[in-house]
Amino acid sequence: MPTALLRGGAAALLALTLAACGSTTSPSAGSPSAGTPGAGTSGPAEPAQGTRLAAQAVATPVALSAGQTQQLNVTVNGQPAQPGQLRWTTSNAAVATVTQTGLVTAVAAGSATVRAALATNPGAYLDFPVTVAAVTAPAPAPAPAPAPTTPSAFAQQVLDLTNAARAVPRSCGATSYAAAAPLTWNAQLGQAAQGHAADMATQNYFSHTSLDGRTFAQRIVNAGYTAYRTLGENIAAGQTTPQAVVDGWLKSEGHCKNLMNPAFRELGVGYAYGGASTYKHYWVQDFGAR
């Protein structure tokens, strides 16, 4: 007796048992099956000699986006279909095409039916409903925040306190520094510093390296500060005022060296508050010279 067995999954499998049964005859074309409801098969009506039986079924629908491909696999009598054993066709080549090996290519939005039929008996087939969705263009990346042309109140205080510290000689650990020239505000450095402070406050982390892997130098260059001679960065978290954060940096050897470095000429400052973050207050100084 003819059977059609469908198995779920992205690549549908159809096992067709097509036999010459000595006691059956073929049904008239298009006659409905009296088989199991929902099995999607048609069967014989009257017994007779030497008839080939046709099994018909509909596979799990295939959903693709335009430009995608999917290999459909069909088995015959429990074995992979041999070359030339199946004939693959599509009802709408403008929507989906299919090769004679069962590779479906989505062309454009719409619906089509891909059919795998026995080459020796087109009445035995498996239909694959194919739905193709149009490709949706990705949303454009948000434009970066414009670089602040003037520092915020907190940023200005940090700049003033930094320049006050540079105005007098001091020692940073074992290294002595003479008084250095004051730093000037730079909008690109300010943009990079503010972006990193806000990112740390929002994402709740504390590091010179962003969660996406960017270094401080990459952030500064991305903000438009290019062709530089030297760069540096200080970060801090938890201090609630500009005075507290600058005092903390001056007491730390490495941070103090950045503040007093005479090679630096420009500064950008960022501050952000994250109420749900660990340290609440996040500070960034980005130094540069061009």
PDB file of C-alpha atoms in Angstrom:
ATOM      1  CA  MET A   1       0.000   0.000   0.000  1.00  0.00           C
ATOM      2  CA  PRO A   2       1.226   3.533  -0.610  1.00  0.00           C
ATOM      3  CA  THR A   3       2.394   5.492   2.391  1.00  0.00           C
ATOM      4  CA  ALA A   4       3.564   9.066   2.770  1.00  0.00           C
ATOM      5  CA  LEU A   5       5.507   9.913   5.920  1.00  0.00           C
ATOM      6  CA  LEU A   6       6.334  13.518   6.759  1.00  0.00           C
ATOM      7  CA  ARG A   7       8.928  14.393   9.388  1.00  0.00           C
ATOM      8  CA  GLY A   8       9.260  17.841  10.891  1.00  0.00           C
ATOM      9  CA  GLY A   9      12.354  20.012  10.603  1.00  0.00           C
ATOM     10  CA  ALA A  10      13.921  22.589   8.324  1.00  0.00           C
ATOM     11  CA  ALA A  11      14.692  19.958   5.678  1.00  0.00           C
ATOM     12  CA  ALA A  12      11.528  17.951   5.071  1.00  0.00           C
ATOM     13  CA  LEU A  13      11.871  14.226   4.547  1.00  0.00           C
ATOM     14  CA  LEU A  14       9.349  12.195   2.568  1.00  0.00           C
ATOM     15  CA  ALA A  15       9.422   8.434   2.471  1.00  0.00           C
ATOM     16  CA  LEU A  16       7.477   7.171  -0.511  1.00  0.00           C
ATOM     17  CA  THR A  17       6.740   3.458  -0.848  1.00  0.00           C
ATOM     18  CA  LEU A  18       5.615   2.953  -4.413  1.00  0.00           C
ATOM     19  CA  ALA A  19       4.970  -0.680  -5.323  1.00  0.00           C
ATOM     20  CA  ALA A  20       3.227  -2.812  -7.884  1.00  0.00           C
ATOM     21  CA  CYS A  21       0.529  -4.566  -5.845  1.00  0.00           C
ATOM     22  CA  GLY A  22      -0.914  -7.646  -7.534  1.00  0.00           C
ATOM     23  CA  SER A  23      -4.380  -7.235  -6.024  1.00  0.00           C
ATOM     24  CA  THR A  24      -5.033  -3.515  -6.562  1.00  0.00           C
ATOM     25  CA  THR A  25      -5.931  -1.063  -9.282  1.00  0.00           C
ATOM     26  CA  SER A  26      -5.164   2.640  -9.470  1.00  0.00           C
ATOM     27  CA  PRO A  27      -7.846   5.161  -8.549  1.00  0.00           C
ATOM     28  CA  SER A  28      -9.214   7.487 -11.132  1.00  0.00           C
ATOM     29  CA  ALA A  29      -7.329  10.760 -11.446  1.00  0.00           C
ATOM     30  CA  GLY A  30      -8.005  13.106  -8.579  1.00  0.00           C
ATOM     31  CA  SER A  31     -10.137  10.655  -6.617  1.00  0.00           C
ATOM     32  CA  PRO A  32     -10.068  11.374  -2.891  1.00  0.00           C
ATOM     33  CA  SER A  33      -8.391   9.053  -0.445  1.00  0.00           C
ATOM     34  CA  ALA A  34     -10.340   7.024   2.045  1.00  0.00           C
ATOM     35  CA  GLY A  35      -7.272   6.816   4.214  1.00  0.00           C
ATOM     36  CA  THR A  36      -6.479   8.343   7.557  1.00  0.00           C
ATOM     37  CA  PRO A  37      -7.856  11.892   7.905  1.00  0.00           C
ATOM     38  CA  GLY A  38      -5.183  14.540   7.597  1.00  0.00           C
ATOM     39  CA  ALA A  39      -2.577  12.135   6.209  1.00  0.00           C
ATOM     40  CA  GLY A  40      -2.481  14.004   2.913  1.00  0.00           C
ATOM     41  CA  THR A  41      -2.438  10.831   0.782  1.00  0.00           C
ATOM     42  CA  SER A  42      -4.595   9.385  -1.956  1.00  0.00           C
ATOM     43  CA  GLY A  43      -5.031   5.617  -2.322  1.00  0.00           C
ATOM     44  CA  PRO A  44      -6.601   2.881  -4.475  1.00  0.00           C
ATOM     45  CA  ALA A  45     -10.290   2.412  -4.976  1.00  0.00           C
ATOM     46  CA  GLU A  46     -10.605  -1.079  -6.425  1.00  0.00           C
ATOM     47  CA  PRO A  47      -8.278  -4.105  -6.415  1.00  0.00           C
ATOM     48  CA  ALA A  48      -6.567  -5.048  -9.685  1.00  0.00           C
ATOM     49  CA  GLN A  49      -3.294  -6.277 -11.119  1.00  0.00           C
ATOM     50  CA  GLY A  50       0.033  -4.445 -11.680  1.00  0.00           C
ATOM     51  CA  THR A  51      -0.836  -0.903 -10.663  1.00  0.00           C
ATOM     52  CA  ARG A  52       1.592   1.809  -9.490  1.00  0.00           C
ATOM     53  CA  LEU A  53       0.251   3.770  -6.520  1.00  0.00           C
ATOM     54  CA  ALA A  54       0.711   7.521  -6.105  1.00  0.00           C
ATOM     55  CA  ALA A  55       1.376   9.059  -2.708  1.00  0.00           C
ATOM     56  CA  GLN A  56       0.826  12.792  -2.328  1.00  0.00           C
ATOM     57  CA  ALA A  57       1.626  15.032   0.635  1.00  0.00           C
ATOM     58  CA  VAL A  58       2.323  18.609   1.679  1.00  0.00           C
ATOM     59  CA  ALA A  59       5.494  19.309   3.648  1.00  0.00           C
ATOM     60  CA  THR A  60       6.090  21.775   6.459  1.00  0.00           C
ATOM     61  CA  PRO A  61       6.029  25.325   5.047  1.00  0.00           C
ATOM     62  CA  VAL A  62       9.371  26.940   4.237  1.00  0.00           C
ATOM     63  CA  ALA A  63       9.867  30.574   5.253  1.00  0.00           C
ATOM     64  CA  LEU A  64      12.747  32.511   3.710  1.00  0.00           C
ATOM     65  CA  SER A  65      13.828  36.074   3.130  1.00  0.00           C
ATOM     66  CA  ALA A  66      14.711  37.286  -0.349  1.00  0.00           C
ATOM     67  CA  GLY A  67      18.224  36.158  -1.211  1.00  0.00           C
ATOM     68  CA  GLN A  68      18.295  33.208   1.179  1.00  0.00           C
ATOM     69  CA  THR A  69      18.645  29.589   0.096  1.00  0.00           C
ATOM     70  CA  GLN A  70      17.559  26.298   1.638  1.00  0.00           C
ATOM     71  CA  GLN A  71      18.322  22.733   0.700  1.00  0.00           C
ATOM     72  CA  LEU A  72      15.281  20.454   0.675  1.00  0.00           C
ATOM     73  CA  ASN A  73      15.934  16.751   1.196  1.00  0.00           C
ATOM     74  CA  VAL A  74      13.575  13.996   0.148  1.00  0.00           C
ATOM     75  CA  THR A  75      13.966  10.263   0.666  1.00  0.00           C
ATOM     76  CA  VAL A  76      12.395   7.608  -1.525  1.00  0.00           C
ATOM     77  CA  ASN A  77      11.739   4.211   0.023  1.00  0.00           C
ATOM     78  CA  GLY A  78      13.824   5.283   3.012  1.00  0.00           C
ATOM     79  CA  GLN A  79      16.879   6.120   0.887  1.00  0.00           C
ATOM     80  CA  PRO A  80      18.216   9.504  -0.285  1.00  0.00           C
ATOM     81  CA  ALA A  81      16.871  10.340  -3.694  1.00  0.00           C
ATOM     82  CA  GLN A  82      19.299   9.455  -6.465  1.00  0.00           C
ATOM     83  CA  PRO A  83      20.243  11.908  -9.228  1.00  0.00           C
ATOM     84  CA  GLY A  84      17.430  12.104 -11.731  1.00  0.00           C
ATOM     85  CA  GLN A  85      15.001  10.193  -9.505  1.00  0.00           C
ATOM     86  CA  LEU A  86      13.041  13.346  -8.638  1.00  0.00           C
ATOM     87  CA  ARG A  87      11.841  16.206 -10.772  1.00  0.00           C
ATOM     88  CA  TRP A  88      11.847  19.545  -8.944  1.00  0.00           C
ATOM     89  CA  THR A  89       9.555  22.346 -10.094  1.00  0.00           C
ATOM     90  CA  THR A  90       8.327  25.670  -8.771  1.00  0.00           C
ATOM     91  CA  SER A  91       4.947  27.268  -9.257  1.00  0.00           C
ATOM     92  CA  ASN A  92       6.377  30.781  -9.292  1.00  0.00           C
ATOM     93  CA  ALA A  93       9.990  31.314 -10.333  1.00  0.00           C
ATOM     94  CA  ALA A  94       9.620  35.045  -9.667  1.00  0.00           C
ATOM     95  CA  VAL A  95       9.284  34.206  -5.966  1.00  0.00           C
ATOM     96  CA  ALA A  96      11.442  31.082  -5.551  1.00  0.00           C
ATOM     97  CA  THR A  97      13.539  28.957  -7.852  1.00  0.00           C
ATOM     98  CA  VAL A  98      14.670  25.377  -7.313  1.00  0.00           C
ATOM     99  CA  THR A  99      17.466  23.300  -8.779  1.00  0.00           C
ATOM    100  CA  GLN A 100      17.172  19.643  -9.700  1.00  0.00           C
ATOM    101  CA  THR A 101      19.033  18.840  -6.485  1.00  0.00           C
ATOM    102  CA  GLY A 102      16.384  20.559  -4.332  1.00  0.00           C
ATOM    103  CA  LEU A 103      18.191  23.816  -3.566  1.00  0.00           C
ATOM    104  CA  VAL A 104      15.594  26.572  -3.185  1.00  0.00           C
ATOM    105  CA  THR A 105      16.568  30.206  -3.715  1.00  0.00           C
ATOM    106  CA  ALA A 106      14.246  32.950  -2.504  1.00  0.00           C
ATOM    107  CA  VAL A 107      13.967  35.614  -5.197  1.00  0.00           C
ATOM    108  CA  ALA A 108      11.324  38.108  -4.121  1.00  0.00           C
ATOM    109  CA  ALA A 109       8.480  38.524  -1.650  1.00  0.00           C
ATOM    110  CA  GLY A 110       5.493  36.285  -2.279  1.00  0.00           C
ATOM    111  CA  SER A 111       4.367  32.670  -2.178  1.00  0.00           C
ATOM    112  CA  ALA A 112       5.234  29.686  -4.286  1.00  0.00           C
ATOM    113  CA  THR A 113       4.997  25.903  -4.172  1.00  0.00           C
ATOM    114  CA  VAL A 114       8.085  23.815  -4.773  1.00  0.00           C
ATOM    115  CA  ARG A 115       7.271  20.264  -5.829  1.00  0.00           C
ATOM    116  CA  ALA A 116       9.427  17.144  -5.723  1.00  0.00           C
ATOM    117  CA  ALA A 117       7.854  14.469  -7.936  1.00  0.00           C
ATOM    118  CA  LEU A 118       9.056  11.026  -8.949  1.00  0.00           C
ATOM    119  CA  ALA A 119      10.434  11.296 -12.463  1.00  0.00           C
ATOM    120  CA  THR A 120       8.862   7.947 -13.348  1.00  0.00           C
ATOM    121  CA  ASN A 121       5.506   8.772 -11.753  1.00  0.00           C
ATOM    122  CA  PRO A 122       4.646  12.495 -11.512  1.00  0.00           C
ATOM    123  CA  GLY A 123       1.536  11.595  -9.560  1.00  0.00           C
ATOM    124  CA  ALA A 124       3.753  10.793  -6.565  1.00  0.00           C
ATOM    125  CA  TYR A 125       4.965  14.098  -5.210  1.00  0.00           C
ATOM    126  CA  LEU A 126       5.657  16.216  -2.191  1.00  0.00           C
ATOM    127  CA  ASP A 127       4.763  19.917  -2.146  1.00  0.00           C
ATOM    128  CA  PHE A 128       6.729  22.479  -0.151  1.00  0.00           C
ATOM    129  CA  PRO A 129       4.799  25.711   0.438  1.00  0.00           C
ATOM    130  CA  VAL A 130       7.385  28.511   0.288  1.00  0.00           C
ATOM    131  CA  THR A 131       6.813  31.997   1.649  1.00  0.00           C
ATOM    132  CA  VAL A 132       9.399  34.664   0.895  1.00  0.00           C
ATOM    133  CA  ALA A 133       9.588  37.870   2.886  1.00  0.00           C
ATOM    134  CA  ALA A 134      11.114  41.053   1.563  1.00  0.00           C
ATOM    135  CA  VAL A 135      14.461  42.009   3.051  1.00  0.00           C
ATOM    136  CA  THR A 136      14.043  44.845   5.526  1.00  0.00           C
ATOM    137  CA  ALA A 137      16.815  47.387   5.430  1.00  0.00           C
ATOM    138  CA  PRO A 138      18.539  47.720   8.808  1.00  0.00           C
ATOM    139  CA  ALA A 139      17.734  50.821  10.769  1.00  0.00           C
ATOM    140  CA  PRO A 140      20.443  53.450  10.329  1.00  0.00           C
ATOM    141  CA  ALA A 141      22.850  53.780  13.202  1.00  0.00           C
ATOM    142  CA  PRO A 142      22.024  56.724  15.419  1.00  0.00           C
ATOM    143  CA  ALA A 143      24.125  59.775  14.720  1.00  0.00           C
ATOM    144  CA  PRO A 144      26.760  60.404  17.366  1.00  0.00           C
ATOM    145  CA  ALA A 145      26.027  63.147  19.834  1.00  0.00           C
ATOM    146  CA  PRO A 146      27.524  66.426  18.652  1.00  0.00           C
ATOM    147  CA  ALA A 147      30.772  67.401  20.311  1.00  0.00           C
ATOM    148  CA  PRO A 148      30.130  69.987  23.050  1.00  0.00           C
ATOM    149  CA  THR A 149      31.668  73.296  22.028  1.00  0.00           C
ATOM    150  CA  THR A 150      31.920  74.406  25.643  1.00  0.00           C
ATOM    151  CA  PRO A 151      32.387  72.284  28.769  1.00  0.00           C
ATOM    152  CA  SER A 152      29.581  71.580  31.204  1.00  0.00           C
ATOM    153  CA  ALA A 153      29.756  73.145  34.652  1.00  0.00           C
ATOM    154  CA  PHE A 154      31.371  70.035  36.170  1.00  0.00           C
ATOM    155  CA  ALA A 155      33.730  69.663  33.218  1.00  0.00           C
ATOM    156  CA  GLN A 156      34.788  73.296  33.486  1.00  0.00           C
ATOM    157  CA  GLN A 157      35.527  72.865  37.191  1.00  0.00           C
ATOM    158  CA  VAL A 158      37.656  69.786  36.490  1.00  0.00           C
ATOM    159  CA  LEU A 159      39.533  71.718  33.777  1.00  0.00           C
ATOM    160  CA  ASP A 160      40.133  74.653  36.127  1.00  0.00           C
ATOM    161  CA  LEU A 161      41.305  72.393  38.983  1.00  0.00           C
ATOM    162  CA  THR A 162      43.579  70.484  36.611  1.00  0.00           C
ATOM    163  CA  ASN A 163      45.187  73.686  35.361  1.00  0.00           C
ATOM    164  CA  ALA A 164      45.585  74.924  38.929  1.00  0.00           C
ATOM    165  CA  ALA A 165      47.450  71.712  39.738  1.00  0.00           C
ATOM    166  CA  ARG A 166      49.667  72.061  36.660  1.00  0.00           C
ATOM    167  CA  ALA A 167      50.534  75.630  37.625  1.00  0.00           C
ATOM    168  CA  VAL A 168      52.820  74.524  40.460  1.00  0.00           C
ATOM    169  CA  PRO A 169      55.680  71.980  40.571  1.00  0.00           C
ATOM    170  CA  ARG A 170      54.800  68.667  42.189  1.00  0.00           C
ATOM    171  CA  SER A 171      55.950  65.075  42.550  1.00  0.00           C
ATOM    172  CA  CYS A 172      53.963  62.170  41.192  1.00  0.00           C
ATOM    173  CA  GLY A 173      55.399  59.234  43.094  1.00  0.00           C
ATOM    174  CA  ALA A 174      59.153  59.276  42.467  1.00  0.00           C
ATOM    175  CA  THR A 175      58.859  61.578  39.436  1.00  0.00           C
ATOM    176  CA  SER A 176      59.153  65.341  39.864  1.00  0.00           C
ATOM    177  CA  TYR A 177      57.383  67.688  37.479  1.00  0.00           C
ATOM    178  CA  ALA A 178      57.929  71.357  36.869  1.00  0.00           C
ATOM    179  CA  ALA A 179      54.920  73.601  36.413  1.00  0.00           C
ATOM    180  CA  ALA A 180      53.258  72.921  33.074  1.00  0.00           C
ATOM    181  CA  ALA A 181      51.300  75.074  30.667  1.00  0.00           C
ATOM    182  CA  PRO A 182      47.527  75.101  31.145  1.00  0.00           C
ATOM    183  CA  LEU A 183      45.374  72.791  29.073  1.00  0.00           C
ATOM    184  CA  THR A 184      42.705  74.128  26.713  1.00  0.00           C
ATOM    185  CA  TRP A 185      39.277  72.605  26.198  1.00  0.00           C
ATOM    186  CA  ASN A 186      38.844  70.419  23.114  1.00  0.00           C
ATOM    187  CA  ALA A 187      35.374  69.480  21.884  1.00  0.00           C
ATOM    188  CA  GLN A 188      36.354  66.104  20.357  1.00  0.00           C
ATOM    189  CA  LEU A 189      38.156  65.039  23.528  1.00  0.00           C
ATOM    190  CA  GLY A 190      35.122  66.192  25.497  1.00  0.00           C
ATOM    191  CA  GLN A 191      32.827  64.102  23.308  1.00  0.00           C
ATOM    192  CA  ALA A 192      34.965  60.989  23.783  1.00  0.00           C
ATOM    193  CA  ALA A 193      35.204  61.526  27.548  1.00  0.00           C
ATOM    194  CA  GLN A 194      31.499  62.195  28.011  1.00  0.00           C
ATOM    195  CA  GLY A 195      30.550  59.194  25.881  1.00  0.00           C
ATOM    196  CA  HIS A 196      32.707  56.852  27.944  1.00  0.00           C
ATOM    197  CA  ALA A 197      31.493  58.245  31.268  1.00  0.00           C
ATOM    198  CA  ALA A 198      27.876  57.799  30.177  1.00  0.00           C
ATOM    199  CA  ASP A 199      28.575  54.279  28.890  1.00  0.00           C
ATOM    200  CA  MET A 200      30.151  53.190  32.184  1.00  0.00           C
ATOM    201  CA  ALA A 201      27.271  54.648  34.176  1.00  0.00           C
ATOM    202  CA  THR A 202      24.633  53.059  31.945  1.00  0.00           C
ATOM    203  CA  GLN A 203      26.329  49.665  31.521  1.00  0.00           C
ATOM    204  CA  ASN A 204      27.602  49.538  35.127  1.00  0.00           C
ATOM    205  CA  TYR A 205      31.303  48.839  34.581  1.00  0.00           C
ATOM    206  CA  PHE A 206      34.589  50.593  35.280  1.00  0.00           C
ATOM    207  CA  SER A 207      37.394  50.217  32.769  1.00  0.00           C
ATOM    208  CA  HIS A 208      39.454  52.083  30.178  1.00  0.00           C
ATOM    209  CA  THR A 209      38.199  49.471  27.682  1.00  0.00           C
ATOM    210  CA  SER A 210      34.581  49.749  26.573  1.00  0.00           C
ATOM    211  CA  LEU A 211      32.360  46.684  26.738  1.00  0.00           C
ATOM    212  CA  ASP A 212      32.455  46.581  22.944  1.00  0.00           C
ATOM    213  CA  GLY A 213      36.261  46.296  23.075  1.00  0.00           C
ATOM    214  CA  ARG A 214      37.225  49.841  22.094  1.00  0.00           C
ATOM    215  CA  THR A 215      40.287  51.372  23.736  1.00  0.00           C
ATOM    216  CA  PHE A 216      40.424  54.976  24.899  1.00  0.00           C
ATOM    217  CA  ALA A 217      42.512  55.836  21.825  1.00  0.00           C
ATOM    218  CA  GLN A 218      39.895  54.348  19.495  1.00  0.00           C
ATOM    219  CA  ARG A 219      37.116  56.277  21.222  1.00  0.00           C
ATOM    220  CA  ILE A 220      39.068  59.513  20.895  1.00  0.00           C
ATOM    221  CA  VAL A 221      39.816  58.955  17.212  1.00  0.00           C
ATOM    222  CA  ASN A 222      36.182  57.990  16.577  1.00  0.00           C
ATOM    223  CA  ALA A 223      35.170  61.329  18.069  1.00  0.00           C
ATOM    224  CA  GLY A 224      37.238  63.082  15.390  1.00  0.00           C
ATOM    225  CA  TYR A 225      40.481  63.784  17.278  1.00  0.00           C
ATOM    226  CA  THR A 226      42.910  62.529  14.640  1.00  0.00           C
ATOM    227  CA  ALA A 227      46.518  63.194  13.618  1.00  0.00           C
ATOM    228  CA  TYR A 228      47.450  63.409  17.282  1.00  0.00           C
ATOM    229  CA  ARG A 229      50.966  63.298  18.735  1.00  0.00           C
ATOM    230  CA  THR A 230      50.029  61.849  22.117  1.00  0.00           C
ATOM    231  CA  LEU A 231      46.942  60.784  24.063  1.00  0.00           C
ATOM    232  CA  GLY A 232      46.090  59.872  27.651  1.00  0.00           C
ATOM    233  CA  GLU A 233      43.093  59.094  29.829  1.00  0.00           C
ATOM    234  CA  ASN A 234      42.157  59.190  33.513  1.00  0.00           C
ATOM    235  CA  ILE A 235      38.959  57.633  34.847  1.00  0.00           C
ATOM    236  CA  ALA A 236      37.433  57.610  38.322  1.00  0.00           C
ATOM    237  CA  ALA A 237      34.204  56.479  39.965  1.00  0.00           C
ATOM    238  CA  GLY A 238      32.405  57.245  43.202  1.00  0.00           C
ATOM    239  CA  GLN A 239      33.603  60.811  43.809  1.00  0.00           C
ATOM    240  CA  THR A 240      30.710  63.220  44.070  1.00  0.00           C
ATOM    241  CA  THR A 241      32.439  66.542  43.246  1.00  0.00           C
ATOM    242  CA  PRO A 242      35.068  67.843  40.799  1.00  0.00           C
ATOM    243  CA  GLN A 243      37.339  68.741  43.729  1.00  0.00           C
ATOM    244  CA  ALA A 244      37.179  65.202  45.124  1.00  0.00           C
ATOM    245  CA  VAL A 245      37.940  63.554  41.814  1.00  0.00           C
ATOM    246  CA  VAL A 246      40.910  65.805  40.977  1.00  0.00           C
ATOM    247  CA  ASP A 247      42.310  65.361  44.501  1.00  0.00           C
ATOM    248  CA  GLY A 248      42.022  61.607  44.060  1.00  0.00           C
ATOM    249  CA  TRP A 249      43.827  61.677  40.732  1.00  0.00           C
ATOM    250  CA  LEU A 250      46.649  63.803  42.161  1.00  0.00           C
ATOM    251  CA  LYS A 251      47.178  61.270  44.966  1.00  0.00           C
ATOM    252  CA  SER A 252      47.558  58.420  42.453  1.00  0.00           C
ATOM    253  CA  GLU A 253      50.972  58.290  40.757  1.00  0.00           C
ATOM    254  CA  GLY A 254      49.830  57.275  37.297  1.00  0.00           C
ATOM    255  CA  HIS A 255      46.899  59.678  37.188  1.00  0.00           C
ATOM    256  CA  CYS A 256      49.051  62.480  38.584  1.00  0.00           C
ATOM    257  CA  LYS A 257      51.591  61.931  35.786  1.00  0.00           C
ATOM    258  CA  ASN A 258      48.863  62.412  33.183  1.00  0.00           C
ATOM    259  CA  LEU A 259      47.697  65.630  34.858  1.00  0.00           C
ATOM    260  CA  MET A 260      51.228  67.043  35.003  1.00  0.00           C
ATOM    261  CA  ASN A 261      52.506  65.759  31.652  1.00  0.00           C
ATOM    262  CA  PRO A 262      53.847  68.833  29.790  1.00  0.00           C
ATOM    263  CA  ALA A 263      53.362  67.042  26.439  1.00  0.00           C
ATOM    264  CA  PHE A 264      49.590  67.317  26.747  1.00  0.00           C
ATOM    265  CA  ARG A 265      48.016  70.497  25.387  1.00  0.00           C
ATOM    266  CA  GLU A 266      44.242  69.821  25.329  1.00  0.00           C
ATOM    267  CA  LEU A 267      41.657  68.239  27.607  1.00  0.00           C
ATOM    268  CA  GLY A 268      38.138  66.866  27.461  1.00  0.00           C
ATOM    269  CA  VAL A 269      36.136  65.911  30.561  1.00  0.00           C
ATOM    270  CA  GLY A 270      33.123  63.658  30.975  1.00  0.00           C
ATOM    271  CA  TYR A 271      30.834  63.098  33.944  1.00  0.00           C
ATOM    272  CA  ALA A 272      27.773  60.851  34.226  1.00  0.00           C
ATOM    273  CA  TYR A 273      25.504  59.678  37.019  1.00  0.00           C
ATOM    274  CA  GLY A 274      23.930  56.228  37.046  1.00  0.00           C
ATOM    275  CA  GLY A 275      21.471  55.719  39.870  1.00  0.00           C
ATOM    276  CA  ALA A 276      21.355  51.942  39.383  1.00  0.00           C
ATOM    277  CA  SER A 277      25.113  51.530  38.913  1.00  0.00           C
ATOM    278  CA  THR A 278      27.665  50.412  41.485  1.00  0.00           C
ATOM    279  CA  TYR A 279      29.541  53.699  41.903  1.00  0.00           C
ATOM    280  CA  LYS A 280      26.807  56.158  40.809  1.00  0.00           C
ATOM    281  CA  HIS A 281      29.312  58.856  39.699  1.00  0.00           C
ATOM    282  CA  TYR A 282      31.677  58.289  36.746  1.00  0.00           C
ATOM    283  CA  TRP A 283      34.437  60.646  35.602  1.00  0.00           C
ATOM    284  CA  VAL A 284      36.716  60.694  32.553  1.00  0.00           C
ATOM    285  CA  GLN A 285      39.611  62.942  31.499  1.00  0.00           C
ATOM    286  CA  ASP A 286      40.901  62.575  27.937  1.00  0.00           C
ATOM    287  CA  PHE A 287      44.219  64.323  27.198  1.00  0.00           C
ATOM    288  CA  GLY A 288      45.744  65.020  23.810  1.00  0.00           C
ATOM    289  CA  ALA A 289      48.204  67.017  21.741  1.00  0.00           C
ATOM    290  CA  ARG A 290      48.331  67.573  17.980  1.00  0.00           C
TER     291      ARG A 290
END
